[in-house]
Every structure is written in structure tokens, then in C-alpha cells.
mmCIF file of C-alpha atoms in Angstrom:
data_model
loop_
_atom_site.group_PDB
_atom_site.id
_atom_site.type_symbol
_atom_site.label_atom_id
_atom_site.label_comp_id
_atom_site.label_asym_id
_atom_site.label_seq_id
_atom_site.Cartn_x
_atom_site.Cartn_y
_atom_site.Cartn_z
ATOM 1 C CA MET A 1 -12.795 -14.572 16.114
ATOM 2 C CA LYS A 2 -16.233 -13.069 16.399
ATOM 3 C CA LEU A 3 -17.051 -10.323 13.916
ATOM 4 C CA ARG A 4 -19.311 -7.604 15.247
ATOM 5 C CA THR A 5 -22.406 -7.111 13.130
ATOM 6 C CA LEU A 6 -22.359 -3.650 11.648
ATOM 7 C CA LEU A 7 -25.299 -1.340 11.639
ATOM 8 C CA THR A 8 -26.540 -0.325 8.241
ATOM 9 C CA ALA A 9 -24.855 2.804 6.992
ATOM 10 C CA ALA A 10 -27.850 5.028 7.526
ATOM 11 C CA ALA A 11 -28.649 3.652 10.966
ATOM 12 C CA ALA A 12 -25.040 3.953 12.055
ATOM 13 C CA ALA A 13 -24.913 7.583 11.052
ATOM 14 C CA MET A 14 -28.131 8.375 12.934
ATOM 15 C CA MET A 15 -27.196 6.505 16.087
ATOM 16 C CA LEU A 16 -23.665 7.804 16.342
ATOM 17 C CA THR A 17 -24.508 11.421 15.824
ATOM 18 C CA VAL A 18 -27.132 13.722 14.452
ATOM 19 C CA ALA A 19 -25.114 15.655 11.914
ATOM 20 C CA PRO A 20 -25.905 19.313 11.303
ATOM 21 C CA ALA A 21 -27.451 20.196 7.984
ATOM 22 C CA SER A 22 -24.203 21.775 6.811
ATOM 23 C CA ALA A 23 -22.094 18.674 7.534
ATOM 24 C CA GLN A 24 -20.490 16.936 4.587
ATOM 25 C CA GLN A 25 -21.287 13.271 4.111
ATOM 26 C CA LEU A 26 -18.697 10.979 2.578
ATOM 27 C CA SER A 27 -19.415 7.734 0.772
ATOM 28 C CA ILE A 28 -17.001 4.825 1.215
ATOM 29 C CA ALA A 29 -17.046 2.320 -1.662
ATOM 30 C CA THR A 30 -16.376 -1.150 -0.250
ATOM 31 C CA GLY A 31 -17.438 -4.541 -1.654
ATOM 32 C CA GLY A 32 -19.999 -7.244 -0.930
ATOM 33 C CA THR A 33 -21.421 -7.767 2.561
ATOM 34 C CA GLY A 34 -19.790 -11.200 2.806
ATOM 35 C CA GLY A 35 -16.228 -9.883 2.553
ATOM 36 C CA THR A 36 -13.938 -7.736 4.691
ATOM 37 C CA TYR A 37 -14.234 -4.460 2.748
ATOM 38 C CA TYR A 38 -17.775 -3.784 3.951
ATOM 39 C CA PRO A 39 -17.234 -4.224 7.715
ATOM 40 C CA TYR A 40 -13.870 -2.454 7.511
ATOM 41 C CA GLY A 41 -15.383 0.409 5.514
ATOM 42 C CA GLY A 42 -18.310 0.553 7.894
ATOM 43 C CA GLY A 43 -15.920 0.772 10.826
ATOM 44 C CA LEU A 44 -13.999 3.575 9.141
ATOM 45 C CA ALA A 45 -17.296 5.360 8.493
ATOM 46 C CA GLU A 46 -18.051 5.170 12.209
ATOM 47 C CA LEU A 47 -14.650 6.651 13.077
ATOM 48 C CA ILE A 48 -15.004 9.505 10.578
ATOM 49 C CA THR A 49 -18.492 10.335 11.827
ATOM 50 C CA LYS A 50 -17.370 10.157 15.459
ATOM 51 C CA TYR A 51 -14.043 11.965 15.341
ATOM 52 C CA ILE A 52 -13.951 14.373 12.382
ATOM 53 C CA ASP A 53 -16.000 17.477 13.106
ATOM 54 C CA GLY A 54 -18.603 18.420 10.534
ATOM 55 C CA THR A 55 -18.199 15.156 8.647
ATOM 56 C CA SER A 56 -20.168 11.932 8.480
ATOM 57 C CA ALA A 57 -19.612 8.851 6.352
ATOM 58 C CA VAL A 58 -21.467 5.774 5.135
ATOM 59 C CA ALA A 59 -20.213 2.494 3.706
ATOM 60 C CA GLU A 60 -21.705 1.436 0.380
ATOM 61 C CA VAL A 61 -21.921 -2.067 -1.103
ATOM 62 C CA THR A 62 -20.166 -2.264 -4.504
ATOM 63 C CA GLY A 63 -18.602 -4.786 -6.870
ATOM 64 C CA ALA A 64 -15.279 -4.079 -5.106
ATOM 65 C CA SER A 65 -11.857 -3.169 -6.498
ATOM 66 C CA VAL A 66 -12.343 -2.625 -10.246
ATOM 67 C CA GLU A 67 -15.677 -0.856 -9.842
ATOM 68 C CA ASN A 68 -14.294 1.219 -6.963
ATOM 69 C CA MET A 69 -11.497 2.605 -9.138
ATOM 70 C CA GLY A 70 -14.074 4.014 -11.527
ATOM 71 C CA LEU A 71 -16.218 5.403 -8.704
ATOM 72 C CA ILE A 72 -13.298 7.379 -7.286
ATOM 73 C CA ALA A 73 -11.907 8.507 -10.646
ATOM 74 C CA ARG A 74 -15.349 9.878 -11.639
ATOM 75 C CA GLY A 75 -15.981 11.437 -8.243
ATOM 76 C CA ASP A 76 -19.036 9.226 -7.606
ATOM 77 C CA SER A 77 -17.600 8.042 -4.262
ATOM 78 C CA ASP A 78 -15.262 9.836 -1.865
ATOM 79 C CA ILE A 79 -13.174 7.020 -0.396
ATOM 80 C CA ALA A 80 -12.674 3.440 -1.568
ATOM 81 C CA ILE A 81 -10.838 0.217 -0.839
ATOM 82 C CA GLY A 82 -9.188 -1.816 -3.581
ATOM 83 C CA LEU A 83 -6.602 -4.506 -4.137
ATOM 84 C CA ALA A 84 -3.121 -3.171 -4.835
ATOM 85 C CA ASP A 85 -2.833 -4.947 -8.192
ATOM 86 C CA THR A 86 -6.120 -3.450 -9.387
ATOM 87 C CA VAL A 87 -5.307 0.009 -8.039
ATOM 88 C CA TYR A 88 -1.883 -0.064 -9.674
ATOM 89 C CA ALA A 89 -3.316 -1.266 -12.996
ATOM 90 C CA GLY A 90 -5.907 1.510 -12.948
ATOM 91 C CA TYR A 91 -3.362 4.177 -12.074
ATOM 92 C CA THR A 92 -0.961 3.052 -14.810
ATOM 93 C CA GLY A 93 -3.590 2.145 -17.422
ATOM 94 C CA THR A 94 -2.446 -1.470 -17.680
ATOM 95 C CA GLY A 95 -4.143 -4.868 -17.487
ATOM 96 C CA LYS A 96 -7.926 -4.544 -17.292
ATOM 97 C CA PHE A 97 -7.486 -0.761 -17.543
ATOM 98 C CA GLU A 98 -5.556 -0.803 -20.817
ATOM 99 C CA GLY A 99 -6.435 2.379 -22.679
ATOM 100 C CA ARG A 100 -8.137 4.160 -19.755
ATOM 101 C CA THR A 101 -5.605 5.462 -17.260
ATOM 102 C CA LEU A 102 -7.167 6.544 -13.952
ATOM 103 C CA ASP A 103 -4.200 8.575 -12.721
ATOM 104 C CA ASN A 104 -6.291 11.019 -10.677
ATOM 105 C CA VAL A 105 -6.543 8.587 -7.753
ATOM 106 C CA ARG A 106 -4.285 8.922 -4.710
ATOM 107 C CA ALA A 107 -3.672 6.590 -1.791
ATOM 108 C CA LEU A 108 -4.242 7.334 1.866
ATOM 109 C CA ALA A 109 -2.784 4.021 3.079
ATOM 110 C CA SER A 110 -2.424 0.311 2.531
ATOM 111 C CA ILE A 111 -4.530 -1.114 5.313
ATOM 112 C CA TYR A 112 -4.179 -4.931 5.423
ATOM 113 C CA PRO A 113 -3.266 -7.830 3.129
ATOM 114 C CA ASN A 114 -5.901 -9.739 1.166
ATOM 115 C CA ALA A 115 -5.261 -13.458 1.166
ATOM 116 C CA VAL A 116 -6.306 -15.533 -1.830
ATOM 117 C CA GLN A 117 -8.435 -18.283 -0.271
ATOM 118 C CA LEU A 118 -9.457 -21.219 -2.447
ATOM 119 C CA VAL A 119 -12.242 -23.107 -0.695
ATOM 120 C CA THR A 120 -13.863 -26.436 -1.491
ATOM 121 C CA MET A 121 -15.781 -29.096 0.406
ATOM 122 C CA ALA A 122 -13.708 -31.543 2.438
ATOM 123 C CA ASP A 123 -14.902 -34.493 0.320
ATOM 124 C CA SER A 124 -14.631 -32.790 -3.098
ATOM 125 C CA GLY A 125 -11.489 -34.614 -4.187
ATOM 126 C CA ILE A 126 -9.866 -31.276 -5.020
ATOM 127 C CA ASN A 127 -6.452 -31.145 -3.371
ATOM 128 C CA GLY A 128 -4.515 -28.683 -5.510
ATOM 129 C CA LEU A 129 -4.776 -25.990 -8.134
ATOM 130 C CA ALA A 130 -4.442 -28.459 -11.016
ATOM 131 C CA ASP A 131 -7.510 -30.343 -9.767
ATOM 132 C CA LEU A 132 -9.711 -27.378 -10.732
ATOM 133 C CA LYS A 133 -9.576 -28.385 -14.406
ATOM 134 C CA GLY A 134 -13.007 -29.447 -15.571
ATOM 135 C CA LYS A 135 -14.626 -28.207 -12.347
ATOM 136 C CA ARG A 136 -17.223 -25.518 -11.628
ATOM 137 C CA VAL A 137 -15.287 -22.681 -10.014
ATOM 138 C CA SER A 138 -16.422 -19.299 -8.716
ATOM 139 C CA VAL A 139 -13.748 -16.743 -9.619
ATOM 140 C CA GLY A 140 -15.396 -13.796 -7.847
ATOM 141 C CA ALA A 141 -17.946 -11.133 -8.692
ATOM 142 C CA PRO A 142 -17.685 -9.297 -12.022
ATOM 143 C CA GLY A 143 -15.442 -6.257 -11.617
ATOM 144 C CA SER A 144 -13.931 -7.532 -8.372
ATOM 145 C CA GLY A 145 -10.300 -7.753 -7.353
ATOM 146 C CA THR A 146 -10.951 -11.393 -6.498
ATOM 147 C CA GLU A 147 -11.481 -12.212 -10.157
ATOM 148 C CA VAL A 148 -8.345 -10.278 -11.130
ATOM 149 C CA SER A 149 -6.262 -12.203 -8.590
ATOM 150 C CA ALA A 150 -7.847 -15.569 -9.386
ATOM 151 C CA GLN A 151 -7.363 -15.158 -13.120
ATOM 152 C CA THR A 152 -3.735 -14.055 -12.664
ATOM 153 C CA LEU A 153 -2.966 -16.975 -10.349
ATOM 154 C CA LEU A 154 -4.606 -19.511 -12.654
ATOM 155 C CA SER A 155 -3.017 -18.140 -15.819
ATOM 156 C CA ALA A 156 0.431 -18.036 -14.208
ATOM 157 C CA ASN A 157 0.058 -21.750 -13.541
ATOM 158 C CA GLY A 158 -1.213 -22.784 -16.943
ATOM 159 C CA ILE A 159 -4.951 -22.785 -16.249
ATOM 160 C CA THR A 160 -7.363 -20.663 -18.281
ATOM 161 C CA TYR A 161 -11.127 -20.194 -18.208
ATOM 162 C CA ASP A 162 -11.266 -22.725 -21.046
ATOM 163 C CA ASP A 163 -10.091 -25.344 -18.533
ATOM 164 C CA ILE A 164 -12.813 -24.661 -15.939
ATOM 165 C CA GLU A 165 -16.506 -23.829 -15.788
ATOM 166 C CA GLU A 166 -16.067 -20.347 -14.363
ATOM 167 C CA GLN A 167 -18.854 -18.681 -12.398
ATOM 168 C CA ARG A 168 -18.738 -15.026 -11.416
ATOM 169 C CA LEU A 169 -20.309 -14.976 -7.966
ATOM 170 C CA ASN A 170 -19.866 -12.634 -5.008
ATOM 171 C CA PHE A 171 -18.667 -13.957 -1.663
ATOM 172 C CA ASN A 172 -22.081 -14.833 -0.207
ATOM 173 C CA GLU A 173 -23.224 -16.373 -3.489
ATOM 174 C CA THR A 174 -20.026 -18.437 -3.656
ATOM 175 C CA ALA A 175 -20.551 -19.742 -0.125
ATOM 176 C CA ASP A 176 -24.194 -20.599 -0.865
ATOM 177 C CA ALA A 177 -23.275 -22.343 -4.120
ATOM 178 C CA LEU A 178 -20.632 -24.444 -2.365
ATOM 179 C CA ARG A 179 -23.082 -25.324 0.396
ATOM 180 C CA ASP A 180 -25.724 -26.359 -2.135
ATOM 181 C CA GLY A 181 -23.336 -28.316 -4.363
ATOM 182 C CA ASP A 182 -23.824 -25.970 -7.323
ATOM 183 C CA ILE A 183 -20.055 -25.367 -7.678
ATOM 184 C CA ASP A 184 -16.977 -27.364 -6.748
ATOM 185 C CA ALA A 185 -14.648 -24.624 -5.511
ATOM 186 C CA GLY A 186 -14.542 -20.882 -5.035
ATOM 187 C CA PHE A 187 -12.004 -18.093 -4.749
ATOM 188 C CA TRP A 188 -12.005 -15.360 -2.162
ATOM 189 C CA SER A 189 -9.431 -12.575 -2.132
ATOM 190 C CA VAL A 190 -10.157 -10.982 1.212
ATOM 191 C CA GLY A 191 -8.749 -10.337 4.656
ATOM 192 C CA PRO A 192 -9.078 -13.471 6.777
ATOM 193 C CA PRO A 193 -11.215 -14.444 8.552
ATOM 194 C CA THR A 194 -14.216 -13.423 6.477
ATOM 195 C CA SER A 195 -17.824 -13.904 7.502
ATOM 196 C CA SER A 196 -19.021 -15.824 4.446
ATOM 197 C CA ILE A 197 -16.386 -18.550 4.901
ATOM 198 C CA LEU A 198 -16.845 -18.549 8.684
ATOM 199 C CA ASN A 199 -20.564 -19.163 8.240
ATOM 200 C CA LEU A 200 -20.011 -21.852 5.601
ATOM 201 C CA ALA A 201 -17.550 -23.669 7.863
ATOM 202 C CA THR A 202 -20.127 -23.896 10.652
ATOM 203 C CA THR A 203 -22.569 -25.856 8.462
ATOM 204 C CA ARG A 204 -20.275 -27.844 6.140
ATOM 205 C CA GLU A 205 -16.837 -29.433 6.358
ATOM 206 C CA ILE A 206 -14.631 -27.215 4.210
ATOM 207 C CA LYS A 207 -11.083 -27.460 2.935
ATOM 208 C CA LEU A 208 -8.699 -24.644 2.029
ATOM 209 C CA ILE A 209 -6.431 -25.502 -0.896
ATOM 210 C CA ALA A 210 -2.745 -24.755 -0.337
ATOM 211 C CA LEU A 211 -0.512 -23.518 -3.140
ATOM 212 C CA THR A 212 2.837 -25.187 -3.794
ATOM 213 C CA ASP A 213 6.102 -23.238 -3.693
ATOM 214 C CA ASP A 214 6.302 -23.380 -7.479
ATOM 215 C CA GLU A 215 2.729 -22.114 -7.881
ATOM 216 C CA ILE A 216 3.460 -19.212 -5.538
ATOM 217 C CA LEU A 217 6.665 -18.306 -7.399
ATOM 218 C CA ALA A 218 4.822 -18.390 -10.725
ATOM 219 C CA ALA A 219 2.189 -16.037 -9.332
ATOM 220 C CA LEU A 220 4.832 -13.644 -7.975
ATOM 221 C CA ASP A 221 6.513 -13.541 -11.368
ATOM 222 C CA ALA A 222 3.203 -12.675 -13.014
ATOM 223 C CA GLU A 223 2.148 -10.002 -10.509
ATOM 224 C CA PRO A 224 4.765 -8.047 -8.500
ATOM 225 C CA THR A 225 2.178 -6.832 -5.959
ATOM 226 C CA PHE A 226 1.570 -10.432 -4.800
ATOM 227 C CA ALA A 227 3.378 -11.669 -1.695
ATOM 228 C CA PRO A 228 3.594 -15.103 -0.013
ATOM 229 C CA TYR A 229 1.148 -15.530 2.864
ATOM 230 C CA ALA A 230 0.204 -18.328 5.264
ATOM 231 C CA LEU A 231 -3.368 -18.626 6.509
ATOM 232 C CA ARG A 232 -3.050 -19.548 10.155
ATOM 233 C CA LYS A 233 -4.175 -22.818 11.682
ATOM 234 C CA GLY A 234 -7.701 -22.454 13.045
ATOM 235 C CA VAL A 235 -8.588 -19.407 10.941
ATOM 236 C CA TYR A 236 -11.777 -21.318 10.066
ATOM 237 C CA GLU A 237 -13.386 -24.370 11.628
ATOM 238 C CA GLY A 238 -11.744 -27.468 10.193
ATOM 239 C CA VAL A 239 -8.477 -25.763 9.182
ATOM 240 C CA THR A 240 -6.014 -27.794 11.222
ATOM 241 C CA ALA A 241 -2.710 -26.581 9.739
ATOM 242 C CA PRO A 242 -1.329 -23.415 8.124
ATOM 243 C CA VAL A 243 -2.267 -23.021 4.459
ATOM 244 C CA ASN A 244 0.271 -21.457 2.085
ATOM 245 C CA THR A 245 -1.154 -18.998 -0.421
ATOM 246 C CA ILE A 246 -0.543 -15.502 -1.785
ATOM 247 C CA SER A 247 -1.745 -12.101 -0.669
ATOM 248 C CA THR A 248 -2.191 -8.610 -2.040
ATOM 249 C CA PRO A 249 -2.281 -5.404 0.027
ATOM 250 C CA ASN A 250 -5.552 -3.497 0.185
ATOM 251 C CA VAL A 251 -5.315 0.208 -0.546
ATOM 252 C CA LEU A 252 -7.500 2.988 0.849
ATOM 253 C CA PHE A 253 -7.685 5.630 -1.872
ATOM 254 C CA VAL A 254 -9.386 8.867 -2.864
ATOM 255 C CA ASN A 255 -9.551 11.326 -5.742
ATOM 256 C CA GLU A 256 -6.642 13.759 -5.972
ATOM 257 C CA GLU A 257 -9.164 16.617 -5.641
ATOM 258 C CA MET A 258 -10.035 15.707 -2.048
ATOM 259 C CA ASP A 259 -9.380 18.592 0.332
ATOM 260 C CA GLU A 260 -5.901 18.232 1.857
ATOM 261 C CA GLU A 261 -7.060 18.835 5.418
ATOM 262 C CA LEU A 262 -9.823 16.237 5.086
ATOM 263 C CA ALA A 263 -7.371 13.655 3.698
ATOM 264 C CA TYR A 264 -5.039 14.420 6.600
ATOM 265 C CA GLN A 265 -7.811 14.038 9.190
ATOM 266 C CA ILE A 266 -9.015 10.727 7.721
ATOM 267 C CA THR A 267 -5.491 9.297 7.685
ATOM 268 C CA LYS A 268 -4.780 10.511 11.217
ATOM 269 C CA THR A 269 -8.056 9.080 12.522
ATOM 270 C CA LEU A 270 -7.445 5.754 10.779
ATOM 271 C CA PHE A 271 -4.186 5.139 12.622
ATOM 272 C CA GLU A 272 -4.843 6.854 15.936
ATOM 273 C CA LYS A 273 -8.189 5.080 16.451
ATOM 274 C CA VAL A 274 -7.192 1.736 14.913
ATOM 275 C CA ASP A 275 -8.042 -0.153 18.124
ATOM 276 C CA GLU A 276 -11.691 0.598 17.454
ATOM 277 C CA LEU A 277 -11.345 -0.862 13.950
ATOM 278 C CA ILE A 278 -9.687 -3.993 15.350
ATOM 279 C CA ALA A 279 -12.724 -4.498 17.585
ATOM 280 C CA ILE A 280 -14.873 -4.566 14.429
ATOM 281 C CA HIS A 281 -12.627 -6.794 12.283
ATOM 282 C CA PRO A 282 -9.283 -8.459 13.122
ATOM 283 C CA ALA A 283 -7.893 -7.575 9.667
ATOM 284 C CA ALA A 284 -7.230 -4.118 11.122
ATOM 285 C CA ASN A 285 -4.425 -5.633 13.207
ATOM 286 C CA ASP A 286 -2.327 -5.118 10.060
ATOM 287 C CA THR A 287 -3.303 -1.432 9.741
ATOM 288 C CA THR A 288 0.013 0.149 10.672
ATOM 289 C CA VAL A 289 2.047 3.076 9.389
ATOM 290 C CA ASP A 290 4.896 0.722 8.521
ATOM 291 C CA PHE A 291 2.639 -1.525 6.417
ATOM 292 C CA ALA A 292 1.125 1.509 4.681
ATOM 293 C CA LEU A 293 4.453 3.028 3.717
ATOM 294 C CA ASN A 294 5.989 -0.235 2.531
ATOM 295 C CA SER A 295 3.011 -1.745 0.677
ATOM 296 C CA THR A 296 1.325 1.115 -1.184
ATOM 297 C CA PRO A 297 1.807 0.932 -4.978
ATOM 298 C CA ILE A 298 0.705 4.429 -6.089
ATOM 299 C CA PRO A 299 1.462 8.012 -4.969
ATOM 300 C CA MET A 300 -0.209 9.257 -1.805
ATOM 301 C CA HIS A 301 -2.477 12.237 -1.332
ATOM 302 C CA PRO A 302 -0.635 15.294 0.070
ATOM 303 C CA GLY A 303 -2.900 15.256 3.137
ATOM 304 C CA ALA A 304 -1.918 11.673 3.916
ATOM 305 C CA LEU A 305 1.761 12.475 3.353
ATOM 306 C CA ARG A 306 1.483 15.271 5.892
ATOM 307 C CA TYR A 307 0.397 12.758 8.520
ATOM 308 C CA TYR A 308 3.202 10.321 7.664
ATOM 309 C CA GLU A 309 5.747 13.138 7.860
ATOM 310 C CA GLU A 310 4.543 13.838 11.397
ATOM 311 C CA THR A 311 5.232 10.222 12.383
ATOM 312 C CA GLY A 312 8.890 10.607 11.430
ATOM 313 C CA MET A 313 8.866 7.406 9.349
ATOM 314 C CA PRO A 314 10.853 7.505 6.083
ATOM 315 C CA ILE A 315 8.553 7.977 3.072
ATOM 316 C CA PRO A 316 9.507 6.071 -0.100
ATOM 317 C CA PRO A 317 10.032 8.491 -3.019
ATOM 318 C CA LYS A 318 7.526 6.596 -5.213
ATOM 319 C CA LEU A 319 4.715 7.691 -2.869
ATOM 320 C CA ILE A 320 5.367 11.394 -3.502
ATOM 321 C CA LYS A 321 4.085 13.156 -6.616
#
């Protein structure tokens, strides 16, 4: 599928509307430009600017999930996207957030699943997870949800950083390093298809590594927010059969101090204008009320809950605080 190139945040804001001086501008913390967070966040910024009176928004490039939790907890960004495992760990003060609970964040929705995608060259000789031992492997950018997911998956299956030559590269850097032969394999945890892999697949013959049933079960035991997922045939050039892997929901979240009406309007706009997001990135096909209510790991903002109540869908008690 063709991904529409997004305007830069500033240009998008100027072209869509000339906001009055009194308008509030929201920042949306996303991830690297080679992933799904940035185009999705940019699309959401367009919707907010277009449909919520007196409000504009811009998407900002960040280190993704782990960094985004801190940005929201400190009030340095207004809206963010993060992997469910990272968001849950931050909210509960577990895992990488041991000793620093960020329980002032609240969800607006879970918006789509992130698939763990392990990519190598077609002629690399790497055919499974165990083949990564002794290889140069990009595990994702520092502070990213990709690294959290990759490390959890590897550890659950008996592989540590001592067994590989880990490199902490963002999505575009990982694709470039694979193309240039500087690494042997790389992890992405992102909504498929993603531009950096799409571009790589047009210039090199790639291979996506499938996980075995046992590897998937081990990962699910280690991280309850993981779920089985199959990358579809044809998702990238050269992928000729479905590829079994794991996925993690992506959560749209804010600080608990966000104005209730604003949180309500953002949530309402997200779902009622989702067709416009789908036109920007196909990951938004999974942005549904049902997915949000059944996949969100932390309590929701009261403004978001007000929207869900209007839909008439049952709200799980764990989402109410």
C-alpha cells in the first residue's frame, strides 16, 4: 500500500489553517520518521487542527515509547503514542520504570497493534531466532518500545545481549545498516507496513523471520500484553507467505491534567474521522472502539470515557479510575 508523504508539522499547520493567536497548540510525541508513529501522529495532528475549534497540533519526532512516557508525565508533550507493555510498565512502576511510577498518565485509546518484525537479507543464512546468536542485530533505538519488545522476546527464548552484537539503531538507521551490510538482522516493533522496510524491500531482497509456536508462547508468558499476530502475505515485496510473530497494542495517552472536554473532543475526532487516518496509513484500519476498549492496559481519561459511554459499548472496569 502506498503511504502518503506527510507535510512537516509546521507546514501542515500553516496549510490546513491559520490559527488565531489565542488558539492552543498541542504537541504529539511520536517516534522516528521511518516508523508508523510519526505518520499516524501527523495524521491525528491534521484532524485535530481541522476539526477541533481553537486547537492546532503538530507531530514531533522522539525516541518513541519509553521517552514518550516521560514527556507526558512531565507535561513536556500533550499527547503521545506508546507500546502497551511500555505504557503499562510506566504506569505501574515496573520493568524499565522500576522505582519511578508514572501514574499520572491516562489513555485515550488503543489505536492499532504493533507487530514485531525481524528482518534480514534473503541470503543471510538467518532462518530463526536462534540463528541470531553471534550476529550483529539492531534491537531498536535507545528508549524505544522496539528495544523493550525485542529484549523481552529474546530473553524469553534464552537469548541475551551477551549472545549477540546488539546495536541500538532507529528504524531508518536499521534499514540503512542492513542495506549496507553493517548488521545482519534488525527488529522493528511497528504497525505494518512501515516505510523503512518498504523502501528497503524495493532495493534489496529481504526476509522476515517467523517465530515458532513455542517461541510465541514463551513470549506471551513473559509479557501478558503480547498477542499472536500474522504478518500477511505480500505486506512487503518478497514476502510470499504469512509470517507468524507477536504484536503489542499501541496506546494513545495523555496527562491526567488534560482538560476533560479537550480529551473528549480528541477521542471523538479520532474515531469519527478515522477514514481520513486510514488514507494516511493503513494501520488505522485497526482503530476501532472495540479494539480500544479491549486492548488498553491502563485507566482512561474521563473525557475519553465520556465518548465511549456515548457509543453504548461496555467499558471494562479496569479502564475507570
